[in-house]
mmCIF file of C-alpha atoms in Angstrom:
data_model
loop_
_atom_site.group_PDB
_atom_site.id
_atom_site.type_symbol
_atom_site.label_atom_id
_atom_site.label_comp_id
_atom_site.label_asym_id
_atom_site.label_seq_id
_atom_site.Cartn_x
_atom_site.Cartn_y
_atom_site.Cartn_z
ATOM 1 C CA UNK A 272 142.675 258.368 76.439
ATOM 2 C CA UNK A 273 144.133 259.976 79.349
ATOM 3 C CA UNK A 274 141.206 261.425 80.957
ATOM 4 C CA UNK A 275 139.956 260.684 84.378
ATOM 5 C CA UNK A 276 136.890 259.551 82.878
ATOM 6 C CA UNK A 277 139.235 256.856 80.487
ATOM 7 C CA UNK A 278 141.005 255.739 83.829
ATOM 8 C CA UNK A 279 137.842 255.194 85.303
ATOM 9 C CA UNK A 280 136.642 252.795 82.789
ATOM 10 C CA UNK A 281 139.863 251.155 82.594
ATOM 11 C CA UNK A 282 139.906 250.019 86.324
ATOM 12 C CA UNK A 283 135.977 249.199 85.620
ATOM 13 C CA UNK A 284 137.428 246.524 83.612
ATOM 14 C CA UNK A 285 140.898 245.246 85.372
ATOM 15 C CA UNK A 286 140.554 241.932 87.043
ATOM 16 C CA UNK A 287 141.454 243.893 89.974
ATOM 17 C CA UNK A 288 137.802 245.545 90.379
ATOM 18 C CA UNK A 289 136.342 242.561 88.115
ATOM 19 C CA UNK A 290 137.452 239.565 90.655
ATOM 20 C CA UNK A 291 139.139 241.576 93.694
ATOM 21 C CA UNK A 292 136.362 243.464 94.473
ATOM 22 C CA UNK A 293 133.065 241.696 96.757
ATOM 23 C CA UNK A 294 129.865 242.993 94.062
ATOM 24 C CA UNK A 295 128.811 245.115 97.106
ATOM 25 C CA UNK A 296 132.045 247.135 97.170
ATOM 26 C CA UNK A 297 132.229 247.326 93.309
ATOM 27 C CA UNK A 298 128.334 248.421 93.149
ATOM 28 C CA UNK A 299 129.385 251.484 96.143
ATOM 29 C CA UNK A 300 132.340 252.151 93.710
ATOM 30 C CA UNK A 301 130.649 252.522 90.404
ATOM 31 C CA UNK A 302 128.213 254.688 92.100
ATOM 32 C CA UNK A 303 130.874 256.746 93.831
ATOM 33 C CA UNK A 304 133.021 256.915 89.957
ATOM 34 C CA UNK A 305 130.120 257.265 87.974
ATOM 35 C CA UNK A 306 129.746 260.992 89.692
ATOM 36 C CA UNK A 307 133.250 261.832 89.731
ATOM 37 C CA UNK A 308 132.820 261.253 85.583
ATOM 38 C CA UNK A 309 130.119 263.673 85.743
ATOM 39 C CA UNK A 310 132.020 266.215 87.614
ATOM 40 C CA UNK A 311 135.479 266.170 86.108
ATOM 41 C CA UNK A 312 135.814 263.123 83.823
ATOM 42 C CA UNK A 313 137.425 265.135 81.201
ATOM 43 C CA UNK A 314 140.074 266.172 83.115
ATOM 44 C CA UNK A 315 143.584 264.498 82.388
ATOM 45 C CA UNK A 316 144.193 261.960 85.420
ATOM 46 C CA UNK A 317 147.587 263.147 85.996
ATOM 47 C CA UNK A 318 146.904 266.246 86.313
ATOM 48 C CA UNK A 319 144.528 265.767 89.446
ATOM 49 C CA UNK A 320 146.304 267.399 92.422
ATOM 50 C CA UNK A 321 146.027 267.088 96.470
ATOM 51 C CA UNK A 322 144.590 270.710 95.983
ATOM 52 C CA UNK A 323 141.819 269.275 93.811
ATOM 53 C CA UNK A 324 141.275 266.392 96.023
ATOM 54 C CA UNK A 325 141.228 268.848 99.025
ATOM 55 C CA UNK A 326 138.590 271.038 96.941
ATOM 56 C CA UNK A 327 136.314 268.372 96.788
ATOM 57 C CA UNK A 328 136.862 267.172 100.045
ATOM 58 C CA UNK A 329 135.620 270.862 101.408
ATOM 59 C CA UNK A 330 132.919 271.581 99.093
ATOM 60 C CA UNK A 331 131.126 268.004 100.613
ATOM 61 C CA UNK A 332 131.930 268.801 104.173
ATOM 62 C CA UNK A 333 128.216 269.094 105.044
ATOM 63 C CA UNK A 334 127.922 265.661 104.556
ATOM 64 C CA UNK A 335 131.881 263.843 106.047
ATOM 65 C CA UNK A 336 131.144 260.308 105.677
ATOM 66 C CA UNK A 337 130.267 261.064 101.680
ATOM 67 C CA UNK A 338 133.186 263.185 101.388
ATOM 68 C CA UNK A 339 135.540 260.912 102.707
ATOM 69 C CA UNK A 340 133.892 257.451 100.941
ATOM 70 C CA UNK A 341 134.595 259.801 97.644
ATOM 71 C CA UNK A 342 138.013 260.054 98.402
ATOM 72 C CA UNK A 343 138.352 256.248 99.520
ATOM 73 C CA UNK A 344 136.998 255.359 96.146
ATOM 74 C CA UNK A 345 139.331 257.488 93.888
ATOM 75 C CA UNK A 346 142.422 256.906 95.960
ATOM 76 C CA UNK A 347 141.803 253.428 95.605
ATOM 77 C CA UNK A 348 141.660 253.764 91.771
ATOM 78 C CA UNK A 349 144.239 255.629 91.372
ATOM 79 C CA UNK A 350 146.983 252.908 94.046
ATOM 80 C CA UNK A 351 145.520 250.899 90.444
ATOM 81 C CA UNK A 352 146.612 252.867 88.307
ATOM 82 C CA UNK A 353 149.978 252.960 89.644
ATOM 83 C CA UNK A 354 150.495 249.305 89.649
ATOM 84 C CA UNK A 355 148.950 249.360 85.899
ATOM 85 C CA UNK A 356 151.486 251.905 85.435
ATOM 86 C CA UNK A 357 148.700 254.738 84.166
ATOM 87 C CA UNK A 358 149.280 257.141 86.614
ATOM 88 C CA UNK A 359 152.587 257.959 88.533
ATOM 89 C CA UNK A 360 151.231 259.412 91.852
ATOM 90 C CA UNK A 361 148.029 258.939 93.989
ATOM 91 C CA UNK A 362 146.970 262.242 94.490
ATOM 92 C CA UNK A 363 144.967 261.745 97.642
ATOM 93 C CA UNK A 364 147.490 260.428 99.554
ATOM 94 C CA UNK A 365 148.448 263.493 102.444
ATOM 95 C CA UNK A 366 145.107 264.932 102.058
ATOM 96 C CA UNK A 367 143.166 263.859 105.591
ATOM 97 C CA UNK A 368 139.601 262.841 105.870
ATOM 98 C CA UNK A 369 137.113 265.057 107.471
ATOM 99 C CA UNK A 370 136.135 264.240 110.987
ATOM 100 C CA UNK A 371 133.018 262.108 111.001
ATOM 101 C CA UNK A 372 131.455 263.556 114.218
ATOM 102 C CA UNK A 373 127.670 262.652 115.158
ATOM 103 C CA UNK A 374 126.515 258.518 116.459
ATOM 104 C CA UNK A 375 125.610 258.095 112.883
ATOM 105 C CA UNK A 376 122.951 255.444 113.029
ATOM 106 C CA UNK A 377 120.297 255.718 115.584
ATOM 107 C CA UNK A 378 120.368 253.055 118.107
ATOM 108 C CA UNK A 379 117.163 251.497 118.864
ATOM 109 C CA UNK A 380 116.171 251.743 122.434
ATOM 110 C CA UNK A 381 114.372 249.118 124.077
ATOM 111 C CA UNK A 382 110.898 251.088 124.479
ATOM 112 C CA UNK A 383 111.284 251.174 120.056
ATOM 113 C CA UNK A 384 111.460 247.985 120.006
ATOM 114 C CA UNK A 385 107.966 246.842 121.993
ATOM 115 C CA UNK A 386 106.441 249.676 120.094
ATOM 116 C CA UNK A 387 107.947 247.946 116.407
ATOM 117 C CA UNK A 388 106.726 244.427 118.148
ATOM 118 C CA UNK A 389 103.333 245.666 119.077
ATOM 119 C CA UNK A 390 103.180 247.092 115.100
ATOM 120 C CA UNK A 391 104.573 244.269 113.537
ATOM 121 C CA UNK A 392 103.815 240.661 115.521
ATOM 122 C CA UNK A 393 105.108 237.315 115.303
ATOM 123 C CA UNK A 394 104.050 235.698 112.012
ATOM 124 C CA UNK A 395 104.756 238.786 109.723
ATOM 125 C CA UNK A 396 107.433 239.055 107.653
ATOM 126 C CA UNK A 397 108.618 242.534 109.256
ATOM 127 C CA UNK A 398 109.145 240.642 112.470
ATOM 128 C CA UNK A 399 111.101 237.689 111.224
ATOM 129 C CA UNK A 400 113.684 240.462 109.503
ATOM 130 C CA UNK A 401 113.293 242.529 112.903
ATOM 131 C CA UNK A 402 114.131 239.370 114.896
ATOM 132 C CA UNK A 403 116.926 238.286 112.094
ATOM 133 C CA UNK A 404 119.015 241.561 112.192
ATOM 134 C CA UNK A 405 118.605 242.019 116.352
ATOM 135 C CA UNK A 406 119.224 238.677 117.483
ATOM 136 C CA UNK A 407 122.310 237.947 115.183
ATOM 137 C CA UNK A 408 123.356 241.468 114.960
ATOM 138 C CA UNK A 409 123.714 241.169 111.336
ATOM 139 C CA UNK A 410 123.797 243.881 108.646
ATOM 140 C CA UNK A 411 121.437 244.167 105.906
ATOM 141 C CA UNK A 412 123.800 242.723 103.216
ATOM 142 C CA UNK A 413 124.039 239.411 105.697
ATOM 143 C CA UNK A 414 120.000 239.330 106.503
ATOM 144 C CA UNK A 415 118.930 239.338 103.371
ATOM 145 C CA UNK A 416 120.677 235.963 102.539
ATOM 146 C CA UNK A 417 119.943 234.419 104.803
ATOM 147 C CA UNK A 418 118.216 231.044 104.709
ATOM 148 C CA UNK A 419 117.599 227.316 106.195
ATOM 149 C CA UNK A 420 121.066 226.411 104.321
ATOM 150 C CA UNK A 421 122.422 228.606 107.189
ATOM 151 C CA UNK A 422 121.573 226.489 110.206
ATOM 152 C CA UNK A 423 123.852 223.719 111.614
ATOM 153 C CA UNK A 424 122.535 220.778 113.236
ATOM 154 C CA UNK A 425 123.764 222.028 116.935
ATOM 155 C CA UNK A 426 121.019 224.584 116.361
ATOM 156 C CA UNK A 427 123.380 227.150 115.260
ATOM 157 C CA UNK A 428 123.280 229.912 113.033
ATOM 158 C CA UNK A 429 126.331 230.237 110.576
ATOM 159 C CA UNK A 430 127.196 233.422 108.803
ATOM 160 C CA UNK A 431 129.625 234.766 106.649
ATOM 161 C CA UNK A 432 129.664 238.269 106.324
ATOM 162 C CA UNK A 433 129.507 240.246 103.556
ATOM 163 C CA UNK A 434 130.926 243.270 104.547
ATOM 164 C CA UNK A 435 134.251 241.675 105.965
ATOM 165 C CA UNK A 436 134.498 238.208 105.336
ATOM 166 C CA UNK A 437 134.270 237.195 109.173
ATOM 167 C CA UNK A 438 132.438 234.000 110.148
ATOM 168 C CA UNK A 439 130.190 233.942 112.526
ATOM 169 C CA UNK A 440 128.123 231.275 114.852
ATOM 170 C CA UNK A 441 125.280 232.319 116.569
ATOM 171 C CA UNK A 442 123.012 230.669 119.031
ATOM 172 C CA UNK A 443 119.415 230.810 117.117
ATOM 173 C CA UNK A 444 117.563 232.133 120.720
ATOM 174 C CA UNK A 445 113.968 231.446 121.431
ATOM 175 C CA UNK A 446 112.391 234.622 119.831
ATOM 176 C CA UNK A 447 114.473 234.194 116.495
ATOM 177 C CA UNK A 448 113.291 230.529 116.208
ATOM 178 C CA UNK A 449 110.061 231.230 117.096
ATOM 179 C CA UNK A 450 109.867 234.151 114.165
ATOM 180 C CA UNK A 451 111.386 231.851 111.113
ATOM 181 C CA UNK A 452 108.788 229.244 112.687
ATOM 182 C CA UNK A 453 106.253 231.335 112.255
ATOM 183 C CA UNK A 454 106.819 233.031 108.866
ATOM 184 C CA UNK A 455 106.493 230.599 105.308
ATOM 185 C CA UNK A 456 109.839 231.542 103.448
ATOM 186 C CA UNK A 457 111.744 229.879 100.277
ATOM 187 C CA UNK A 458 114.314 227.098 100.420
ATOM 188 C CA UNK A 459 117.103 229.571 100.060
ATOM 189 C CA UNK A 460 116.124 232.277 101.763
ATOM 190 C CA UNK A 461 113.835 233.449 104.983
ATOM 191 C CA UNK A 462 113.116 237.341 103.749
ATOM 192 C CA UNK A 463 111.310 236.885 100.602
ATOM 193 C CA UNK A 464 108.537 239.185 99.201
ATOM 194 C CA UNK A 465 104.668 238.909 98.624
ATOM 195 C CA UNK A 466 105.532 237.066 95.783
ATOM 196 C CA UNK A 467 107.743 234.332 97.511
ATOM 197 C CA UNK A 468 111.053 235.627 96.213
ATOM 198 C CA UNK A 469 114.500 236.605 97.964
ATOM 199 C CA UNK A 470 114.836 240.224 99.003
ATOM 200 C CA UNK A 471 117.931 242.317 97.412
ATOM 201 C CA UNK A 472 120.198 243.787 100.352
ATOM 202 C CA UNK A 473 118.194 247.399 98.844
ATOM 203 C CA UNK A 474 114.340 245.949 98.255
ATOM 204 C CA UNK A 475 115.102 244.853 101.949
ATOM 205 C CA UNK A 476 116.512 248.070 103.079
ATOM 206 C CA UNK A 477 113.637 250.087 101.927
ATOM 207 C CA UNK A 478 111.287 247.327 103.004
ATOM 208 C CA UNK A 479 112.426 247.768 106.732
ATOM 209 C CA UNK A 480 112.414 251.872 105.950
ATOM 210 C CA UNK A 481 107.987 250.991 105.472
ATOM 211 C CA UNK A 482 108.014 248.745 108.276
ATOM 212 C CA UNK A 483 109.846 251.464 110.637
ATOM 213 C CA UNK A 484 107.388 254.539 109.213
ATOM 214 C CA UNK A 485 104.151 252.080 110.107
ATOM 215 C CA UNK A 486 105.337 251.581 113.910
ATOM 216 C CA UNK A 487 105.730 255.642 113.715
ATOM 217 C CA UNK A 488 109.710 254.614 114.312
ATOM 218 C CA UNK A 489 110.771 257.108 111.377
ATOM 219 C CA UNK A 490 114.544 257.549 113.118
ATOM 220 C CA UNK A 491 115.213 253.722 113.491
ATOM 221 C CA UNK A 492 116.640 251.379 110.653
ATOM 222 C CA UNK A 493 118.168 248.102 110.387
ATOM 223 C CA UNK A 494 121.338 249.111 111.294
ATOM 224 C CA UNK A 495 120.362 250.580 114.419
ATOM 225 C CA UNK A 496 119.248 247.017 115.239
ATOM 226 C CA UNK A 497 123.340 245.823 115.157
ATOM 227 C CA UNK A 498 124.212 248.824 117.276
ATOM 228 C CA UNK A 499 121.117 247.991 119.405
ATOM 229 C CA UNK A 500 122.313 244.617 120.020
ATOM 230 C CA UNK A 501 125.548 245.587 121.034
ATOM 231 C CA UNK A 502 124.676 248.435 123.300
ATOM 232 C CA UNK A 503 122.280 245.352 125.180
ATOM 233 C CA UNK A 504 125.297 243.089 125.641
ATOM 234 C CA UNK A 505 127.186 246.349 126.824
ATOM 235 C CA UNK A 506 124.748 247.053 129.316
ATOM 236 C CA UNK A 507 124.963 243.295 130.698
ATOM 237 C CA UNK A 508 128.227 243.665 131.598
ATOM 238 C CA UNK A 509 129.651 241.520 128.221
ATOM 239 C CA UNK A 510 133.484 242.647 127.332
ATOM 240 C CA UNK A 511 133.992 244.042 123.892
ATOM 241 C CA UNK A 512 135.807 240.576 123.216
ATOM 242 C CA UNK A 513 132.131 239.043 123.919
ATOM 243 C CA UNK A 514 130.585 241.210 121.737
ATOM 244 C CA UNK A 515 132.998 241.434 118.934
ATOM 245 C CA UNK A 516 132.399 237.287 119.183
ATOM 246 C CA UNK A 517 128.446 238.261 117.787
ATOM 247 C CA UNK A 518 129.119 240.946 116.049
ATOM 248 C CA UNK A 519 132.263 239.757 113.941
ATOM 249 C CA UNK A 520 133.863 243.370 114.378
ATOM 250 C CA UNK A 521 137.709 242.175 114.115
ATOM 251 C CA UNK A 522 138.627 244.987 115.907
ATOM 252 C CA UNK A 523 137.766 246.265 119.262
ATOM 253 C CA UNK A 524 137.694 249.911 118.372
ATOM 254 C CA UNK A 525 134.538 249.728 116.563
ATOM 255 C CA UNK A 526 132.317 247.694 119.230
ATOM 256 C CA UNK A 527 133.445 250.573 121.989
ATOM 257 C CA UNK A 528 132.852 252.865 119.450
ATOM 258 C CA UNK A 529 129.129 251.335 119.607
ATOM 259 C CA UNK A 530 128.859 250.808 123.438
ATOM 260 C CA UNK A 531 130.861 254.146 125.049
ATOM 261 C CA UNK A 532 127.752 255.527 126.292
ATOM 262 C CA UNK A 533 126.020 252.655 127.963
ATOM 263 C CA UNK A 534 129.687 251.728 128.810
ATOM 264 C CA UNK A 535 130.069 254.676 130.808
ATOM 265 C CA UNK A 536 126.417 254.968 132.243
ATOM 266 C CA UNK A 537 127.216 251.587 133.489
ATOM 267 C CA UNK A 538 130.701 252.348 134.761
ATOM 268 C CA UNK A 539 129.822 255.308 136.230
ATOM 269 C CA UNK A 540 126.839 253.862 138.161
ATOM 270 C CA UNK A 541 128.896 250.994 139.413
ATOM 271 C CA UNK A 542 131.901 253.765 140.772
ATOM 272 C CA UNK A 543 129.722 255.830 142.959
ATOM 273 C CA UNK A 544 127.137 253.076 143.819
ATOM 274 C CA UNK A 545 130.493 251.545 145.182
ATOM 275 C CA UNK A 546 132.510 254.834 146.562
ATOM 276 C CA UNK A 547 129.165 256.658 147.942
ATOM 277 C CA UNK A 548 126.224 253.905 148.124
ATOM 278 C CA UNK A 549 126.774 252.827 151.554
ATOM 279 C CA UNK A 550 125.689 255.991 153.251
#
């Protein structure tokens, strides 16, 4: 009793992480907890400092986003333990993140996606999950749900994210309807395996990895496809309020996040075309 390890089970249980929690953010939370045990779960929980905190932090700065999704993790169990009155200070809090620098996920390009068409045609399963997760910009916790029970009788597509809770309605555009026409798939779902049943978010994840590595698109992944989708409205001329309306970003910062270098190509192009293109 007492030890990290202890506290860690503890919140495990709380209705807090039990009912609070959506099952994606608990299973990303275990995971995360599950190593801290194994690297200090012995130690007593207040006795972790900032300094350790900042220890950690720097020994993971090869890889930011991990470092700082570790510290997310325990500083949200430990703001628990406070309320539960187990712990008396959150020792992450005044220790900053690391800068996350790099676009992480690639963004397909339009020349990937005729050579991942050409690969993968309409009537396979790899291009009904292609043509699910471009044309309604969806992650892979949202496309692997789902199903006919999503479509509204305006010819809509309705989803509720996963992720953030944001509900979304989508047009279902020619080349997405004509991919679920295409493609047998259950009652509940329109990714299913070989053997007829729904994908998990992961089965589908490394499904899409196989389908990438056969169109010799080993950089590319699903969530490039969101990011690709966003980058095409950019380059249309949508506003970020347009695209935040498909994406279901509730904040703007993200979708410019996505779009400042087509946003700027396009910007740029339209500045001098209009200052210099006359002569």
């Amino acid at each position: 009793e007492g030890t990290l390890e202890w506290l860690i089970q503890q919140y495990f249980a709380s209705p807090e992480f039990q009912s609070g929690l959506k099952a994606t953010t608990q299973a990303v939370r275990r995971r995360i907890l599950a190593k801290v045990i194994e690297d200090g779960g012995d130690l007593i929980a207040c006795d972790v400092t900032s300094a350790d905190i900042r220890a950690g932090r720097n020994s993971r700065a090869a890889t930011p986003a991990a470092a700082n999704n570790r510290m997310k993790a325990i500083s949200a169990l430990y703001e628990w333990a406070k309320e539960a009155e187990l712990a008396d200070h959150n020792p992450v809090r005044g220790v900053k993140r690391l800068k996350e620098t790099g676009p992480g996920h690639h963004t397909w390009t339009v020349e990937e996606c005729f050579a991942y068409e050409q690969r993968h045609p309409v009537g396979t399963m790899a291009r009904l999950v292609y043509a699910l997760a471009l044309y309604t910009a969806s992650r892979v916790s949202d496309v692997h749900q789902l199903g006919p029970q999503h479509l509204t009788k305006d010819g809509s597509v309705r989803i509720v994210q996963e992720k953030t809770g944001a509900i979304v309605e989508l047009p279902v555009v020619p080349p997405l309807a004509e991919a679920i026409r295409a493609v047998p798939h259950s009652a509940l779902a329109f990714a299913v395996t070989v053997y007829g049943k729904p994908f998990t978010a992961k089965g589908l994840s490394n499904k899409m990895r196989e389908w990438c590595d056969q169109a010799k698109l080993p950089h590319c992944s699903m969530h490039g496809l969101r990011k690709a989708t966003a980058t095409r409205l950019a380059a249309h001329g949508m506003t970020a309020h347009e695209i935040a309306a498909v994406t279901g970003h509730k904040t703007l910062a993200e979708v410019q996040r996505y779009t400042a270098a087509v946003d700027q190509k396009r910007l740029a192009a339209d500045a001098l075309g209009r200052t210099f293109g006359g002569t």
